[in-house]
Amino acid sequence: MNKMDRRRPKDLYHRVNKMDLHPPIRKYMGLLSKIVKESVNKVTKGQFDGNFGEGYSTQHAKSYGLHASDNDDIDRAIALSLSEEARKKGKAIDTDDHLGEDEELARALQESLKDEHPRCQNVPVGDVHSDSTPATSLLPRILPSNGVRVCAGCKTPLGHGQFLSCMDSVWHPHCFRCLSCSMPISECEFAVDEDHPYHSSCYKELFHPKCDVCKNFIRTNKKGFIEYRAHPFWMQKYCPSHDNDGTPRCCSCERMEPKDIKYITLDDGRKLCLECLYSSIMDTNECQPVYIDIQEFYEGLNMKVEQQIPLLLVERQALNEAREAEKMGHHLPETRGLCLSEEQIVRIILRRPVIGPGNKIIDISTGPYKLARRCEVTAILVLYALPRLLTGYILAHEMMHAYLRLKGYRILSPEVEEGICQVLAHLWLESEIVSGSSSSIATTSAAVAVAAEAEATAALAAEATAALAAEATETPSESSSTKKGEKTDFEKKLGEFFKRQIETDPSAIYGDGFRAGMKAVENYGLRGTLDHIKRTGFFPR
């Protein structure tokens, strides 16, 4: 470089490109590499004077490219290096004119920073490894083509003053806001979800799972993963520790008791959630309407039970004592219903108990009831304080035991007897769920088959009374059966839960027995299945 050509500043620019820029670029790339590795989800502040920002920007977890303030620092480092190199060489060549040449060089560099510089982007980088970012991507333009930086939030020019550089954009400090609370993000760290920024605390509140029992954030395990348990039906999430810390469950729906809701404590130690309490049946008198529904259900299937069998609601202790007196083995972990055949005295619930302080059941009124043997079945016992659907499901099951005994069926294996009883309980639950919703379509092929049989029976009955109906001239009387009201969403879901319990029961007697019985009913109908059981003692195959 002998002497600067003052006629064409662009010639100076070409000459500048030939200077050794490697040392300042290598030095800056070391700094840039450190920034990229250590800066994740951080906000960087800068000062804007109309041309470029002071300081550096950072990247967040989605690994955006270099930001404009990074480019500023690169260009300024190059400019300072060029200026220093030019001054040294200028002094060595022409000492008298060094001031003028420096001024000319400064003006040329300032002009070069305002324009796009394709030649500058192609400057070779000396000792950069081949797998590093190429020099062309390290030196992008500092400003947009119109020379004005625009805030990504309000879409207006930044103007003079501070700005933030993050998420591949620049922002006014008051425009960079959390999507959740709409407040400006002033902290250095923030979180991003689907290209939206959040305060770290807001992000945790929204996306970090909380325990539905203790209401705390679920902790990470030793490996750094969030580990929790969840009920397979209700999907209630809870900390693994609650499985072993004595947290009670509802005796009906099996959900754990949250710390902010107090379950009802029954006298036998069972817990009942408030939703299940809403439709719970607490004494023998309350249970009679459900009993009538079950009798009508069996009659609709052409399986009427003529004998009047007492239905009694009892406490857990009375139920266990009755089971011992019958000398019968029961295959469920907890007995909730019994079909008795022996004479004995049982204590029944006479009056609905009262909920006292601490949500505890108090003032339970019980009394003795003597069972007389007038037929093969002396009584049906059901555990008290269960929701209507669960009480009816147990009653439908025990009613089938009574039907088998009263109709002269042989002694059956536990798998066949308990299996067909579970089939009837499942069919009743399904009829209740359908009748309590806007839909009237049966949801299983077994229910369709049973419904078809019921329609055929109803058609025969209609023919027998057609003549009387034709002669009637007065206003028809009201039907003796009342229309079932529409159930709450929780009751419908509770019915689905009880159905799921029957369907997924893993036991060989109740679970496998039900599945074999349901398959037989689907293939041969309910009546064909019962006739085959009566003849052979097995399900038809």
Coordinates of C-alpha atoms in Angstrom, one line a residue:
M1 CA 0.0 0.0 0.0
N2 CA 2.1 2.9 -1.3
K3 CA -0.2 5.9 -1.2
M4 CA -3.9 6.3 -0.6
D5 CA -5.9 7.2 -3.8
R6 CA -8.1 10.1 -2.8
R7 CA -10.1 10.1 -6.0
R8 CA -12.1 6.9 -5.5
P9 CA -13.0 5.8 -1.9
K10 CA -14.2 2.4 -3.3
D11 CA -10.6 1.6 -4.4
L12 CA -9.6 2.1 -0.8
Y13 CA -12.3 -0.4 0.2
H14 CA -10.9 -3.0 -2.1
R15 CA -7.4 -2.3 -0.7
V16 CA -8.7 -2.7 2.8
N17 CA -10.0 -6.2 2.0
K18 CA -6.4 -7.3 1.3
M19 CA -5.2 -6.5 4.8
D20 CA -4.6 -9.2 7.3
L21 CA -7.9 -9.5 9.3
H22 CA -7.3 -12.9 10.8
P23 CA -6.1 -12.0 14.3
P24 CA -9.1 -9.8 15.3
I25 CA -11.5 -12.3 13.8
R26 CA -9.9 -15.3 15.6
K27 CA -9.9 -13.3 18.8
Y28 CA -13.6 -12.4 18.5
M29 CA -14.7 -15.9 17.5
G30 CA -13.3 -17.3 20.7
L31 CA -15.5 -14.8 22.6
L32 CA -18.5 -15.6 20.5
S33 CA -18.1 -19.3 21.0
K34 CA -18.1 -18.8 24.8
I35 CA -21.2 -16.7 24.6
V36 CA -23.2 -19.2 22.5
K37 CA -22.4 -22.1 24.8
E38 CA -23.1 -20.3 28.1
S39 CA -26.0 -18.0 27.2
V40 CA -29.3 -19.9 27.1
N41 CA -32.7 -18.1 27.4
K42 CA -31.1 -14.8 28.5
V43 CA -32.0 -11.2 27.8
T44 CA -29.2 -8.8 26.7
K45 CA -29.6 -5.1 27.1
G46 CA -28.0 -2.6 24.7
Q47 CA -27.9 1.1 23.9
F48 CA -29.1 2.2 20.5
D49 CA -27.9 5.5 19.0
G50 CA -29.5 5.1 15.5
N51 CA -26.8 3.0 14.0
F52 CA -26.0 -0.1 16.1
G53 CA -26.3 -1.6 19.6
E54 CA -23.7 -1.7 22.3
G55 CA -22.9 -5.1 23.9
Y56 CA -23.8 -8.6 22.7
S57 CA -26.9 -10.6 22.3
T58 CA -27.5 -14.2 23.3
Q59 CA -29.4 -17.2 22.2
H60 CA -32.2 -19.3 23.9
A61 CA -32.8 -23.0 23.9
K62 CA -34.1 -23.1 20.3
S63 CA -30.6 -22.2 19.0
Y64 CA -31.5 -19.1 16.9
G65 CA -28.7 -17.6 14.7
L66 CA -26.5 -14.7 15.5
H67 CA -28.3 -11.5 16.5
A68 CA -27.7 -8.0 15.1
S69 CA -25.8 -6.8 18.2
D70 CA -23.4 -9.8 17.8
N71 CA -22.8 -8.6 14.2
D72 CA -22.2 -5.1 15.5
D73 CA -19.4 -6.2 17.7
I74 CA -17.8 -8.3 14.9
D75 CA -17.9 -5.3 12.5
R76 CA -16.6 -2.9 15.2
A77 CA -13.7 -5.2 16.0
I78 CA -12.8 -5.5 12.3
A79 CA -13.1 -1.7 11.9
L80 CA -10.9 -1.0 14.9
S81 CA -8.3 -3.5 13.6
L82 CA -8.4 -2.0 10.1
S83 CA -8.0 1.5 11.5
E84 CA -5.0 0.5 13.6
E85 CA -3.4 -1.4 10.7
A86 CA -3.9 1.5 8.3
R87 CA -2.4 4.0 10.7
K88 CA 0.7 1.9 11.2
K89 CA 1.3 1.4 7.5
G90 CA 0.4 5.0 6.6
K91 CA 3.0 6.3 9.1
A92 CA 5.6 4.1 7.6
I93 CA 5.0 5.3 4.0
D94 CA 4.1 9.0 4.3
T95 CA 4.6 10.6 7.7
D96 CA 3.7 14.1 6.6
D97 CA 0.2 13.2 5.2
H98 CA -0.8 10.7 8.0
L99 CA -3.5 13.0 9.4
G100 CA -5.3 13.4 6.1
E101 CA -5.0 9.7 5.3
D102 CA -6.5 8.7 8.7
E103 CA -9.4 11.0 8.2
E104 CA -10.0 9.6 4.7
L105 CA -9.7 6.0 6.0
A106 CA -12.2 6.7 8.9
R107 CA -14.7 8.2 6.4
A108 CA -14.3 5.3 4.1
L109 CA -14.8 2.8 6.9
Q110 CA -17.9 4.6 8.2
E111 CA -19.4 4.5 4.7
S112 CA -18.6 0.8 4.5
L113 CA -20.4 0.1 7.7
K114 CA -23.6 1.7 6.4
D115 CA -23.8 -0.3 3.2
E116 CA -24.0 -4.0 2.4
H117 CA -20.5 -5.4 2.0
P118 CA -20.4 -8.6 -0.1
R119 CA -16.6 -8.3 -0.4
C120 CA -16.2 -8.0 3.4
Q121 CA -18.4 -11.1 3.9
N122 CA -16.0 -13.1 1.8
V123 CA -13.0 -12.3 3.9
P124 CA -11.2 -15.6 4.6
V125 CA -10.9 -16.7 8.2
G126 CA -7.5 -18.1 9.0
D127 CA -7.4 -20.9 11.6
V128 CA -11.1 -21.7 11.8
H129 CA -11.9 -25.4 11.6
S130 CA -13.8 -26.6 8.6
D131 CA -16.9 -27.6 10.7
S132 CA -17.2 -24.1 12.2
T133 CA -19.6 -21.5 11.0
P134 CA -18.4 -19.9 7.7
A135 CA -17.2 -16.4 7.7
T136 CA -20.1 -15.4 5.4
S137 CA -22.6 -16.1 8.3
L138 CA -20.5 -14.4 10.9
L139 CA -20.6 -11.0 9.2
P140 CA -24.2 -10.3 8.2
R141 CA -25.5 -6.8 7.7
I142 CA -25.9 -4.6 10.7
L143 CA -29.1 -2.9 9.8
P144 CA -32.1 -3.7 7.6
S145 CA -32.0 -2.4 4.0
N146 CA -33.8 0.8 5.1
G147 CA -31.3 1.4 7.9
V148 CA -34.0 1.4 10.7
R149 CA -34.3 -1.2 13.4
V150 CA -37.9 -2.1 14.3
C151 CA -39.1 -3.5 17.6
A152 CA -40.5 -7.0 17.2
G153 CA -43.3 -6.2 19.8
C154 CA -44.8 -2.8 18.7
K155 CA -43.4 -2.9 15.2
T156 CA -42.1 0.7 15.5
P157 CA -38.5 1.9 15.2
L158 CA -36.3 1.5 18.2
G159 CA -35.2 5.1 18.2
H160 CA -32.6 6.2 20.7
G161 CA -32.1 4.5 24.1
Q162 CA -31.9 1.0 25.5
F163 CA -33.1 -2.1 23.7
L164 CA -33.2 -5.8 24.3
S165 CA -31.8 -8.4 21.9
C166 CA -33.3 -11.9 22.1
M167 CA -35.2 -14.5 20.2
D168 CA -33.6 -13.4 17.0
S169 CA -35.1 -9.9 17.3
V170 CA -34.7 -6.6 19.0
W171 CA -37.3 -5.1 21.4
H172 CA -38.1 -2.1 23.4
P173 CA -37.7 -3.1 27.1
H174 CA -41.4 -2.5 27.8
C175 CA -42.4 -4.5 24.7
F176 CA -40.7 -7.8 25.6
R177 CA -43.6 -9.3 27.7
C178 CA -44.6 -12.7 29.1
L179 CA -47.4 -14.3 27.2
S180 CA -49.0 -15.5 30.5
C181 CA -49.1 -12.5 32.7
S182 CA -48.5 -9.8 30.0
M183 CA -45.9 -8.1 32.2
P184 CA -42.5 -7.1 30.8
I185 CA -39.7 -9.6 31.3
S186 CA -37.0 -7.8 33.2
E187 CA -35.1 -10.8 34.4
C188 CA -32.0 -12.1 32.6
E189 CA -33.4 -15.6 32.1
F190 CA -36.7 -16.5 30.5
A191 CA -38.5 -19.5 29.0
V192 CA -39.9 -20.0 25.5
D193 CA -42.7 -22.2 24.3
E194 CA -43.9 -22.2 20.7
D195 CA -41.9 -19.0 20.0
H196 CA -43.6 -17.2 22.9
P197 CA -41.6 -15.8 25.9
Y198 CA -42.6 -16.5 29.5
H199 CA -41.2 -15.5 32.9
S200 CA -39.5 -18.6 34.3
S201 CA -42.0 -18.6 37.2
C202 CA -45.0 -18.2 34.8
Y203 CA -43.7 -21.0 32.6
K204 CA -43.3 -23.3 35.6
E205 CA -46.8 -22.5 36.8
L206 CA -48.3 -23.3 33.4
F207 CA -46.3 -26.3 32.3
H208 CA -44.6 -28.0 35.2
P209 CA -47.0 -30.7 36.5
K210 CA -48.4 -30.3 40.0
C211 CA -49.5 -33.0 42.3
D212 CA -53.3 -33.2 42.6
V213 CA -53.0 -34.3 46.2
C214 CA -50.5 -32.0 47.9
K215 CA -50.8 -29.3 45.2
N216 CA -47.0 -28.9 45.1
F217 CA -44.8 -29.1 42.0
I218 CA -43.9 -32.7 41.4
R219 CA -40.2 -33.1 42.1
T220 CA -37.6 -34.6 39.7
N221 CA -36.0 -37.9 40.5
K222 CA -32.3 -38.6 40.9
K223 CA -31.9 -38.8 37.1
G224 CA -33.5 -35.4 36.6
F225 CA -36.9 -36.6 35.3
I226 CA -40.3 -35.6 36.5
E227 CA -41.8 -38.8 37.9
Y228 CA -45.4 -39.1 39.1
R229 CA -48.3 -41.6 39.4
A230 CA -51.6 -41.3 37.7
H231 CA -54.9 -43.1 38.2
P232 CA -55.6 -45.1 35.0
F233 CA -59.2 -43.8 34.7
W234 CA -59.4 -40.5 36.4
M235 CA -55.8 -39.5 35.5
Q236 CA -55.3 -37.9 38.9
K237 CA -51.6 -37.1 39.1
Y238 CA -49.8 -37.4 42.4
C239 CA -46.3 -37.7 43.9
P240 CA -45.1 -41.3 44.2
S241 CA -44.6 -40.8 47.9
H242 CA -48.4 -40.6 48.5
D243 CA -48.7 -44.3 47.7
N244 CA -47.0 -45.0 51.0
D245 CA -47.7 -42.0 53.3
G246 CA -51.2 -43.0 54.3
T247 CA -53.1 -40.7 52.0
P248 CA -56.7 -42.0 52.0
R249 CA -58.7 -42.9 48.9
C250 CA -62.4 -42.7 48.3
C251 CA -64.0 -46.1 48.9
S252 CA -66.1 -45.6 45.8
C253 CA -64.2 -43.9 43.0
E254 CA -60.7 -44.6 44.4
R255 CA -59.4 -41.0 44.0
M256 CA -56.9 -39.8 46.5
E257 CA -58.0 -37.1 49.1
P258 CA -56.5 -33.7 48.1
K259 CA -55.1 -31.7 51.0
D260 CA -57.5 -28.8 50.3
I261 CA -60.7 -31.0 50.4
K262 CA -61.8 -33.1 53.4
Y263 CA -63.4 -36.4 52.6
I264 CA -66.2 -37.8 54.7
T265 CA -65.0 -40.3 57.3
L266 CA -67.4 -43.2 57.8
D267 CA -67.7 -45.0 61.1
D268 CA -65.9 -48.1 59.7
G269 CA -62.9 -46.1 58.6
R270 CA -63.8 -45.8 55.0
K271 CA -63.5 -42.4 53.2
L272 CA -66.1 -41.0 50.8
C273 CA -65.4 -38.0 48.5
L274 CA -67.9 -35.2 48.3
E275 CA -69.0 -36.1 44.7
C276 CA -69.8 -39.7 45.6
L277 CA -71.5 -38.5 48.8
Y278 CA -73.9 -36.4 46.7
S279 CA -75.7 -39.6 45.3
S280 CA -74.8 -41.9 48.2
I281 CA -77.5 -44.2 49.7
M282 CA -77.3 -44.2 53.5
D283 CA -80.1 -46.3 54.9
T284 CA -82.4 -49.2 54.0
N285 CA -85.4 -47.0 53.1
E286 CA -83.3 -45.0 50.6
C287 CA -82.3 -48.2 48.9
Q288 CA -85.8 -49.3 48.0
P289 CA -86.3 -47.2 44.9
V290 CA -83.0 -48.6 43.5
Y291 CA -84.3 -52.1 44.3
I292 CA -87.5 -51.4 42.3
D293 CA -85.3 -50.3 39.3
I294 CA -83.4 -53.5 39.4
Q295 CA -86.5 -55.6 39.6
E296 CA -88.0 -53.8 36.6
F297 CA -84.7 -54.3 34.7
Y298 CA -84.8 -58.0 35.3
E299 CA -88.5 -58.1 34.4
G300 CA -87.7 -56.3 31.1
L301 CA -85.2 -59.1 30.3
N302 CA -88.0 -61.7 31.0
M303 CA -86.2 -62.8 34.1
K304 CA -88.7 -61.7 36.7
V305 CA -88.1 -62.8 40.3
E306 CA -91.5 -63.5 41.9
Q307 CA -90.3 -64.0 45.5
Q308 CA -90.1 -60.9 47.7
I309 CA -86.5 -60.9 48.9
P310 CA -85.7 -58.4 51.6
L311 CA -83.0 -55.8 50.6
L312 CA -81.1 -54.5 53.6
L313 CA -78.3 -51.8 53.9
V314 CA -75.7 -52.7 56.6
E315 CA -72.4 -51.6 58.0
R316 CA -69.2 -53.4 57.1
Q317 CA -69.0 -55.2 60.4
A318 CA -72.6 -56.6 59.9
L319 CA -71.7 -57.7 56.4
N320 CA -68.6 -59.6 57.5
E321 CA -70.5 -61.3 60.3
A322 CA -73.3 -62.4 57.9
R323 CA -70.7 -63.8 55.6
E324 CA -69.1 -65.8 58.4
A325 CA -72.6 -67.1 59.4
E326 CA -73.2 -68.3 55.9
K327 CA -69.9 -70.1 55.9
M328 CA -69.3 -68.9 52.3
G329 CA -66.1 -68.0 50.7
H330 CA -66.0 -64.7 48.9
H331 CA -63.5 -64.0 46.2
L332 CA -63.3 -60.2 46.3
P333 CA -60.7 -58.4 48.6
E334 CA -63.6 -56.5 50.2
T335 CA -67.2 -57.8 50.5
R336 CA -69.8 -55.1 49.5
G337 CA -72.8 -57.3 48.9
L338 CA -74.2 -60.8 49.8
C339 CA -77.0 -63.0 48.8
L340 CA -78.0 -65.0 51.9
S341 CA -79.7 -68.4 52.1
E342 CA -79.6 -69.0 55.9
E343 CA -81.8 -67.7 58.7
Q344 CA -79.9 -65.3 60.9
I345 CA -80.1 -61.9 62.6
V346 CA -78.4 -59.0 61.0
R347 CA -78.1 -55.3 62.1
I348 CA -79.4 -52.9 59.5
I349 CA -79.1 -49.1 59.0
L350 CA -82.5 -47.7 60.1
R351 CA -81.9 -44.0 59.6
R352 CA -79.6 -41.8 57.6
P353 CA -76.6 -40.8 59.7
V354 CA -75.5 -37.2 60.3
I355 CA -72.2 -35.6 59.2
G356 CA -70.6 -34.1 62.3
P357 CA -67.5 -32.0 63.0
G358 CA -64.4 -32.8 60.9
N359 CA -66.7 -34.4 58.2
K360 CA -67.2 -37.5 60.3
I361 CA -70.3 -39.6 60.2
I362 CA -72.1 -39.6 63.6
D363 CA -75.4 -40.7 65.1
I364 CA -75.8 -44.0 63.2
S365 CA -79.0 -45.7 64.0
T366 CA -79.0 -49.5 63.6
G367 CA -81.4 -52.3 64.6
P368 CA -81.7 -56.1 64.5
Y369 CA -83.5 -57.8 61.6
K370 CA -84.3 -61.5 61.7
L371 CA -84.2 -63.3 58.4
A372 CA -86.8 -66.1 57.9
R373 CA -86.2 -68.8 55.3
R374 CA -89.3 -68.8 53.0
C375 CA -87.4 -69.7 49.9
E376 CA -83.8 -70.4 48.8
V377 CA -82.9 -66.8 49.4
T378 CA -83.4 -65.1 52.8
A379 CA -82.1 -61.6 52.0
I380 CA -79.7 -59.4 50.0
L381 CA -77.3 -57.3 51.9
V382 CA -75.5 -54.3 50.5
L383 CA -72.9 -52.0 52.2
Y384 CA -74.2 -48.6 53.1
A385 CA -72.8 -45.2 52.1
L386 CA -72.1 -46.0 48.4
P387 CA -73.3 -43.9 45.4
R388 CA -76.5 -45.0 43.7
L389 CA -74.8 -46.4 40.6
L390 CA -72.4 -48.5 42.7
T391 CA -75.2 -49.7 45.0
G392 CA -77.3 -50.6 42.0
Y393 CA -74.4 -52.4 40.4
I394 CA -73.8 -54.5 43.5
L395 CA -77.6 -55.2 43.8
A396 CA -77.9 -56.3 40.2
H397 CA -75.0 -58.7 40.8
E398 CA -76.5 -60.2 43.9
M399 CA -79.9 -60.3 42.3
M400 CA -78.5 -62.7 39.7
H401 CA -77.2 -65.0 42.4
A402 CA -80.8 -65.0 43.8
Y403 CA -82.2 -65.7 40.3
L404 CA -80.0 -68.7 39.8
R405 CA -80.9 -70.2 43.1
L406 CA -84.6 -69.6 42.8
K407 CA -84.8 -70.9 39.2
G408 CA -83.3 -74.2 40.1
Y409 CA -79.8 -73.9 38.5
R410 CA -77.3 -76.5 39.5
I411 CA -74.3 -75.6 41.6
L412 CA -72.0 -73.7 39.3
S413 CA -68.3 -73.2 39.3
P414 CA -67.3 -69.8 40.8
E415 CA -66.1 -68.6 37.3
V416 CA -69.4 -69.3 35.7
E417 CA -71.7 -68.0 38.5
E418 CA -69.7 -64.9 39.3
G419 CA -69.1 -64.3 35.6
I420 CA -72.8 -64.3 34.6
C421 CA -73.6 -62.2 37.7
Q422 CA -71.0 -59.6 36.5
V423 CA -72.5 -59.7 33.0
L424 CA -75.9 -58.6 34.5
A425 CA -74.3 -55.9 36.6
H426 CA -72.5 -54.6 33.5
L427 CA -75.7 -54.6 31.4
W428 CA -77.6 -52.7 34.2
L429 CA -74.8 -50.1 34.4
E430 CA -74.9 -49.6 30.7
S431 CA -78.7 -49.2 30.6
E432 CA -78.4 -46.5 33.4
I433 CA -75.7 -44.6 31.6
V434 CA -77.6 -44.6 28.3
S435 CA -80.9 -43.7 29.9
G436 CA -79.2 -40.8 31.8
S437 CA -77.8 -39.3 28.6
S438 CA -79.2 -37.8 25.3
S439 CA -78.2 -41.0 23.5
S440 CA -80.4 -44.1 23.5
I441 CA -78.0 -46.4 21.5
A442 CA -76.6 -49.4 23.3
T443 CA -72.8 -49.4 23.2
T444 CA -72.0 -53.1 23.1
S445 CA -73.1 -56.0 21.0
A446 CA -74.2 -57.8 24.1
A447 CA -76.4 -54.9 25.1
V448 CA -77.8 -54.9 21.5
A449 CA -78.7 -58.6 21.8
V450 CA -80.3 -58.1 25.2
A451 CA -82.3 -55.1 23.9
A452 CA -83.5 -57.1 21.0
E453 CA -84.7 -59.9 23.3
A454 CA -86.4 -57.3 25.5
E455 CA -88.2 -55.8 22.5
A456 CA -89.4 -59.2 21.4
T457 CA -90.8 -59.8 24.9
A458 CA -92.5 -56.4 24.9
A459 CA -94.0 -57.1 21.5
L460 CA -95.7 -60.2 22.8
A461 CA -97.0 -58.4 25.8
A462 CA -98.3 -55.6 23.6
E463 CA -100.3 -58.1 21.5
A464 CA -101.9 -59.6 24.6
T465 CA -103.2 -56.1 25.7
A466 CA -104.0 -54.7 22.2
A467 CA -107.7 -55.4 22.5
L468 CA -108.0 -53.7 25.9
A469 CA -106.1 -50.7 24.6
A470 CA -108.4 -50.3 21.6
E471 CA -111.5 -50.3 23.8
A472 CA -110.2 -47.6 26.1
T473 CA -111.9 -44.3 25.5
E474 CA -110.9 -42.4 28.6
T475 CA -107.6 -40.6 29.2
P476 CA -104.9 -43.1 29.5
S477 CA -103.4 -43.6 33.0
E478 CA -99.9 -42.6 33.7
S479 CA -97.2 -45.2 33.5
S480 CA -96.2 -46.8 36.7
S481 CA -92.5 -46.5 35.9
T482 CA -91.1 -43.0 36.1
K483 CA -88.7 -41.7 33.6
K484 CA -85.1 -41.5 34.8
G485 CA -83.8 -38.0 35.0
E486 CA -80.6 -37.0 33.2
K487 CA -77.5 -37.7 35.4
T488 CA -74.8 -35.3 36.2
D489 CA -71.5 -35.4 34.3
F490 CA -69.8 -36.9 37.3
E491 CA -72.4 -39.6 37.7
K492 CA -72.0 -40.6 34.0
K493 CA -68.3 -40.8 34.4
L494 CA -68.6 -42.7 37.6
G495 CA -70.8 -45.2 35.8
E496 CA -68.1 -45.6 33.1
F497 CA -65.6 -46.1 35.9
F498 CA -67.5 -49.0 37.4
K499 CA -68.0 -50.5 33.9
R500 CA -64.3 -50.2 33.3
Q501 CA -63.6 -51.9 36.7
I502 CA -65.7 -54.9 35.6
E503 CA -64.2 -55.1 32.1
T504 CA -60.5 -54.9 33.3
D505 CA -60.8 -57.0 36.4
P506 CA -57.6 -59.1 36.4
S507 CA -59.0 -61.9 38.6
A508 CA -59.6 -65.3 37.2
I509 CA -63.1 -65.6 38.8
Y510 CA -64.7 -62.2 38.3
G511 CA -62.6 -60.9 35.5
D512 CA -62.1 -63.9 33.2
G513 CA -65.6 -65.1 34.2
F514 CA -67.2 -61.9 33.0
R515 CA -65.3 -61.8 29.8
A516 CA -66.3 -65.4 29.0
G517 CA -69.9 -64.7 29.9
M518 CA -70.0 -61.5 27.8
K519 CA -68.6 -63.3 24.8
A520 CA -71.3 -66.0 25.2
V521 CA -74.1 -63.4 25.4
E522 CA -72.8 -61.6 22.3
N523 CA -72.8 -64.8 20.3
Y524 CA -75.8 -66.6 21.6
G525 CA -77.9 -64.0 23.4
L526 CA -78.7 -63.8 27.1
R527 CA -81.5 -66.4 27.0
G528 CA -79.5 -68.9 25.0
T529 CA -76.5 -68.5 27.3
L530 CA -78.7 -69.0 30.4
D531 CA -80.4 -72.1 28.9
H532 CA -77.0 -73.6 28.1
I533 CA -75.7 -72.9 31.6
K534 CA -78.7 -74.5 33.1
R535 CA -78.2 -77.6 31.0
T536 CA -74.5 -78.0 31.2
G537 CA -73.2 -75.7 33.9
F538 CA -70.8 -74.0 31.5
F539 CA -70.8 -71.0 29.1
P540 CA -71.6 -72.0 25.5
R541 CA -68.5 -71.8 23.2

